[in-house]
């Protein structure tokens, strides 16, 4: 049972093409192929097929040392290609020239928004081996979605024989797919931004969903990143192709000028897409600022209304205080004369008790004591800062 699962760890989906039969498809378990051809080192690629495209899972190959070693030995793949840092990279291009082959590899990553809050990452990861003598091209495409793989085969079904003589002839087809997906990704962001721009400001206090706005901005930043990396990768590709044309003196023999022109076109196309993506980012940032400022403006107008109401209340309180202060002295005088310390008789007139000093003996100290207590209480409140609650829970280290 373990042996059966080992054999099925990596499956190669191989498509061979020639002018007479077109595409011929087969699936081969890599372990099974290695065991059946043990000792004779038979390659899974047909020697008489001008084009061979092999689809495989890079993660499955990484998990199996035997499969990884076989692909490295069979196609002379660089060992750093299989490292974890390369797997996490957001794009690259490489080229290695030997006496019999020219090996090139490239990786493009694209983020595509879908309906709702869903999105998908497209990965176009290829390793190409071109034979100098036979001009046979073998393409290893890793982690390619079925729909993208089908479009690849359709693009390669009618190749130009002159272009097959150029070691970079496959890259215009690859960049065509990159440009197609990138354009959809940029326009998907644009549609989201336009939907936000067309929203009508509601009456009353605005309530924008900042989480959605920031998610759209985040997706726009990712799309711009992939476009920047794609542009940089194509520039490296063009520089290497130009250097290769000079070394091989292949401007006429390999039809490299036409391939170079196609690569330049896609560089221009994707660079201009980057400008539209930058515009999407700025428009989204503008909408976020507008939403924030609209809420701030509404809150400011509410604060002004509250201030006006407070001012009106203050005027009312001043009127009440004025009336109170007006009647306070007469009230105090009437309270004094209404005490039992004073007595009035029509015959004798006013009489004041000899115990009237008791009123002052209690009133003055009580007033002074109240004033002193208020003063010290106020000083204590000013000098003692409020206790702040800990922001993080205390965790015992014992």
XYZ file of C-alpha atoms in Angstrom:
398
model
C 0.000 0.000 0.000
C 2.881 2.365 0.834
C 4.541 1.465 -2.459
C 1.398 2.309 -4.431
C 1.039 5.696 -2.766
C 4.735 6.355 -3.405
C 4.312 5.715 -7.124
C 1.434 8.183 -7.385
C 3.162 11.013 -5.524
C 3.869 12.973 -8.757
C 1.852 12.712 -11.963
C 3.124 14.309 -15.176
C 0.492 15.491 -17.669
C 2.487 15.334 -20.925
C 1.335 16.884 -24.210
C 3.467 16.298 -27.343
C 2.918 18.204 -30.585
C 3.995 17.633 -34.166
C 2.767 18.898 -37.518
C 1.037 15.683 -38.562
C -0.792 14.474 -35.451
C -1.178 17.688 -33.499
C -1.376 17.320 -29.728
C -0.970 13.886 -28.157
C -1.779 13.675 -24.449
C -0.755 11.179 -21.795
C -0.398 11.033 -18.040
C 2.591 9.335 -16.478
C 3.302 8.616 -12.826
C 6.877 9.711 -12.356
C 7.769 6.935 -9.913
C 6.165 4.349 -12.163
C 8.091 5.669 -15.150
C 11.349 5.578 -13.206
C 10.783 1.959 -12.134
C 9.758 0.763 -15.597
C 12.737 2.453 -17.243
C 15.258 1.694 -14.521
C 18.713 1.287 -16.009
C 18.045 2.628 -19.514
C 17.350 6.259 -18.512
C 14.505 6.625 -20.995
C 13.115 10.151 -21.093
C 9.343 10.758 -20.924
C 9.755 13.317 -23.739
C 9.467 12.123 -27.341
C 12.602 12.924 -29.282
C 10.693 13.522 -32.545
C 8.186 16.010 -31.059
C 9.123 19.665 -31.740
C 7.114 20.806 -28.712
C 6.512 19.007 -25.439
C 4.557 20.594 -22.599
C 4.582 18.890 -19.198
C 2.163 20.002 -16.479
C 3.022 19.029 -12.906
C 2.540 20.068 -9.295
C 5.607 21.795 -7.884
C 4.565 21.105 -4.286
C 4.217 17.380 -4.999
C 7.689 17.331 -6.535
C 9.158 19.247 -3.594
C 7.818 16.661 -1.171
C 9.474 13.768 -3.059
C 13.253 13.830 -3.153
C 13.362 11.112 -5.808
C 11.104 13.050 -8.212
C 12.930 16.286 -7.561
C 16.332 14.682 -8.202
C 15.061 13.101 -11.415
C 13.763 16.398 -12.822
C 17.003 18.168 -11.882
C 19.076 15.502 -13.643
C 16.763 15.068 -16.626
C 16.231 18.754 -17.478
C 19.310 20.237 -15.758
C 17.159 22.421 -13.545
C 19.031 24.651 -11.084
C 18.827 23.372 -7.521
C 17.986 26.818 -6.060
C 14.774 26.677 -8.111
C 13.409 24.162 -5.595
C 14.310 26.095 -2.458
C 11.675 27.517 -0.132
C 12.786 31.105 -0.772
C 12.208 30.667 -4.504
C 8.794 29.155 -3.817
C 7.825 32.241 -1.809
C 9.154 34.663 -4.414
C 6.725 36.959 -6.242
C 8.482 36.672 -9.607
C 11.782 36.012 -11.376
C 13.524 35.175 -14.644
C 16.635 33.096 -15.235
C 18.682 31.761 -18.141
C 21.501 29.226 -18.398
C 23.362 28.358 -21.599
C 25.169 25.045 -22.044
C 26.938 23.513 -25.009
C 23.793 21.678 -26.178
C 20.824 23.444 -24.583
C 19.521 26.815 -23.471
C 17.511 26.649 -20.248
C 15.229 29.500 -19.234
C 12.729 29.825 -16.414
C 10.226 32.452 -15.353
C 7.553 32.956 -12.716
C 4.635 35.396 -12.718
C 2.071 35.819 -9.940
C -1.269 37.566 -10.505
C -4.123 38.372 -8.125
C -7.616 38.238 -9.595
C -10.691 39.534 -7.760
C -13.847 37.482 -8.093
C -17.443 37.992 -6.999
C -18.040 39.034 -3.411
C -14.949 39.136 -1.247
C -13.275 36.184 -2.978
C -10.059 36.328 -4.953
C -7.639 33.947 -6.638
C -3.892 33.911 -7.157
C -2.754 32.798 -10.624
C 0.743 31.361 -10.828
C 2.484 30.993 -14.189
C 5.632 29.080 -13.389
C 7.568 27.583 -16.317
C 10.935 25.999 -17.002
C 11.908 25.776 -20.691
C 14.631 23.605 -22.199
C 15.575 24.355 -25.838
C 17.813 22.022 -27.816
C 20.359 23.887 -29.949
C 20.735 21.156 -32.575
C 17.131 19.919 -32.993
C 15.364 23.100 -31.800
C 13.092 20.913 -29.715
C 11.361 22.825 -26.917
C 10.336 21.183 -23.657
C 8.178 23.233 -21.323
C 7.670 22.304 -17.678
C 4.629 24.205 -16.385
C 4.026 23.949 -12.641
C 0.777 24.530 -10.729
C -1.058 25.713 -13.838
C -4.847 25.951 -13.582
C -6.714 23.682 -16.056
C -8.306 26.628 -17.886
C -4.944 28.345 -18.303
C -3.317 25.066 -19.407
C -5.998 24.626 -22.075
C -5.389 28.147 -23.399
C -1.653 27.460 -23.477
C -2.142 24.421 -25.691
C -4.500 26.369 -27.961
C -1.912 29.133 -28.356
C 0.827 26.624 -29.208
C -1.287 24.542 -31.629
C -0.265 26.628 -34.664
C 3.308 27.765 -34.066
C 5.410 29.609 -36.635
C 8.214 27.349 -37.850
C 10.616 30.287 -38.044
C 9.894 31.251 -34.453
C 10.636 27.721 -33.227
C 14.260 28.379 -34.135
C 14.483 30.996 -31.400
C 15.078 29.768 -27.823
C 12.731 32.490 -26.505
C 9.828 31.748 -28.859
C 7.609 30.460 -26.000
C 7.777 33.643 -23.917
C 5.495 35.791 -26.130
C 2.807 33.117 -25.623
C 3.448 33.138 -21.878
C 3.386 36.936 -21.706
C 0.186 36.975 -23.734
C -1.497 34.954 -21.006
C 0.097 37.134 -18.307
C -1.200 40.279 -20.030
C -4.673 38.766 -20.406
C -4.996 37.880 -16.701
C -3.385 41.117 -15.545
C -5.801 43.186 -17.610
C -8.758 41.387 -16.043
C -7.233 41.914 -12.590
C -6.785 45.661 -13.154
C -10.301 46.101 -14.531
C -11.780 44.100 -11.659
C -10.246 46.635 -9.256
C -11.458 49.486 -11.448
C -15.037 48.146 -11.344
C -14.952 48.007 -7.530
C -13.577 51.539 -7.326
C -16.186 52.829 -9.767
C -18.969 51.212 -7.748
C -17.746 53.075 -4.657
C -17.534 56.355 -6.583
C -21.138 56.026 -7.779
C -22.577 55.543 -4.300
C -24.971 58.346 -3.296
C -24.267 60.055 0.025
C -27.220 59.251 2.329
C -29.176 61.886 4.228
C -28.165 62.240 7.832
C -24.926 60.904 9.226
C -22.889 58.912 6.646
C -21.903 55.398 7.684
C -19.231 54.155 5.237
C -17.896 50.612 5.539
C -14.208 51.354 6.023
C -13.332 47.662 6.119
C -14.576 47.129 2.571
C -12.866 50.303 1.366
C -9.540 49.232 2.833
C -9.917 45.711 1.412
C -10.331 47.140 -2.085
C -7.278 49.348 -1.520
C -5.311 46.317 -0.324
C -6.239 44.331 -3.445
C -5.243 47.294 -5.617
C -1.829 47.420 -3.931
C -1.305 43.699 -4.576
C -2.230 44.078 -8.255
C 0.213 46.980 -8.618
C 2.913 44.898 -6.965
C 2.443 42.028 -9.424
C 2.539 44.493 -12.336
C 5.775 46.043 -11.058
C 7.348 42.610 -10.711
C 6.103 41.546 -14.153
C 7.561 44.670 -15.765
C 10.897 44.119 -14.036
C 10.905 40.442 -15.071
C 10.220 41.274 -18.726
C 13.026 43.840 -18.732
C 15.449 41.158 -17.509
C 14.065 38.856 -20.171
C 14.639 41.427 -22.923
C 18.155 42.193 -21.722
C 19.076 38.516 -21.660
C 17.510 37.884 -25.073
C 19.401 40.804 -26.603
C 22.646 39.539 -25.116
C 21.908 36.055 -26.418
C 21.236 37.357 -29.926
C 24.634 39.031 -29.991
C 26.471 35.963 -28.718
C 24.739 33.488 -31.037
C 24.613 35.906 -33.992
C 21.054 34.679 -34.525
C 19.224 37.784 -35.672
C 18.292 36.211 -39.021
C 18.742 32.493 -38.409
C 16.478 32.194 -35.370
C 13.981 34.910 -36.202
C 14.875 36.562 -32.917
C 14.046 40.061 -34.063
C 10.354 39.214 -34.318
C 10.393 37.537 -30.909
C 12.211 40.538 -29.458
C 9.587 42.874 -30.891
C 6.803 40.820 -29.331
C 8.543 40.889 -25.961
C 8.875 44.679 -26.221
C 5.180 44.974 -27.026
C 4.169 43.060 -23.913
C 6.586 45.113 -21.824
C 4.854 48.261 -23.066
C 1.391 46.759 -22.561
C 2.018 45.662 -18.984
C 3.840 48.909 -18.112
C 0.800 50.876 -19.229
C -1.452 48.587 -17.213
C 0.656 49.583 -14.219
C -0.319 53.222 -14.845
C -4.007 52.297 -14.788
C -3.464 50.288 -11.616
C -1.759 53.312 -10.014
C -4.781 55.377 -11.005
C -7.047 52.824 -9.299
C -4.998 53.099 -6.119
C -5.204 56.906 -6.085
C -8.931 56.916 -6.833
C -9.546 54.437 -4.015
C -7.458 56.523 -1.619
C -9.444 59.571 -2.677
C -12.712 57.775 -1.889
C -11.446 56.721 1.547
C -10.435 60.315 2.326
C -13.784 61.588 1.035
C -15.682 59.130 3.255
C -13.628 60.132 6.285
C -14.000 63.851 5.600
C -17.748 63.519 5.008
C -18.226 61.856 8.387
C -15.942 64.423 10.039
C -17.873 67.286 8.419
C -21.199 65.887 9.611
C -19.850 65.399 13.142
C -18.432 68.925 13.095
C -21.821 70.392 12.144
C -23.412 68.395 14.947
C -20.815 69.742 17.368
C -21.646 73.298 16.254
C -25.329 72.687 16.973
C -24.483 71.305 20.391
C -22.294 74.367 21.046
C -25.114 76.716 20.087
C -27.530 74.863 22.352
C -24.978 75.015 25.179
C -24.547 78.734 24.608
C -28.296 79.213 24.805
C -28.393 77.225 28.054
C -25.537 79.353 29.381
C -27.524 82.548 28.741
C -30.491 81.041 30.569
C -28.328 80.026 33.510
C -26.866 83.528 33.702
C -30.389 84.959 33.904
C -31.293 82.549 36.682
C -28.059 83.384 38.539
C -28.753 87.098 38.216
C -32.255 86.705 39.644
C -30.856 84.547 42.440
C -28.164 87.096 43.322
C -30.766 89.887 43.233
C -32.966 88.243 45.857
C -30.130 86.707 47.907
C -29.323 89.772 50.145
C -32.970 90.452 51.045
C -33.409 86.739 51.716
C -30.387 86.758 54.019
C -31.631 89.854 55.879
C -35.123 88.429 56.281
C -33.664 85.161 57.556
C -31.611 87.046 60.178
C -34.546 89.082 61.447
C -36.839 86.071 61.493
C -34.676 84.353 64.104
C -35.741 84.303 67.768
C -32.792 86.495 68.708
C -34.865 89.503 67.626
C -38.130 90.590 69.195
C -40.340 93.520 68.280
C -42.990 95.080 70.520
C -45.127 98.039 69.621
C -44.600 99.614 73.027
C -40.943 98.832 73.672
C -39.746 98.533 70.009
C -36.888 96.226 68.939
C -35.189 93.932 71.440
C -32.056 91.857 70.757
C -31.177 88.773 72.772
C -27.868 88.827 74.644
C -27.201 85.316 73.182
C -26.979 86.601 69.599
C -23.228 85.944 69.633
C -24.001 82.185 69.466
C -25.093 82.606 65.866
C -21.728 84.043 64.866
C -19.872 81.540 67.032
C -21.265 78.688 64.949
C -21.719 80.344 61.519
C -18.205 81.797 61.111
C -16.203 78.625 62.024
C -18.483 76.434 59.957
C -18.019 78.680 56.925
C -14.237 78.769 57.376
C -14.081 74.986 57.860
C -16.103 74.410 54.670
C -13.840 76.735 52.657
C -10.667 75.046 53.971
C -12.032 71.552 53.251
C -12.972 72.540 49.690
C -9.503 74.060 49.112
C -7.586 70.938 50.230
C -9.929 68.609 48.366
C -9.376 70.573 45.168
C -5.586 70.489 45.644
C -5.702 66.717 46.127
C -7.706 66.142 42.951
C -5.318 68.298 40.896
C -2.100 66.703 42.235
C -3.252 63.062 41.990
C -3.424 61.761 38.382
C -6.182 59.258 37.550
C -5.200 55.622 37.686
C -4.921 53.995 34.237
C -6.153 50.501 33.705
C -3.513 48.096 32.307
C -3.867 47.646 28.546
C -2.630 44.059 28.590
C -3.617 41.347 31.047
C -1.003 40.485 33.629
C 0.453 37.069 33.002
C 2.288 35.173 35.663
C 5.749 33.981 34.659
C 5.994 31.425 37.435
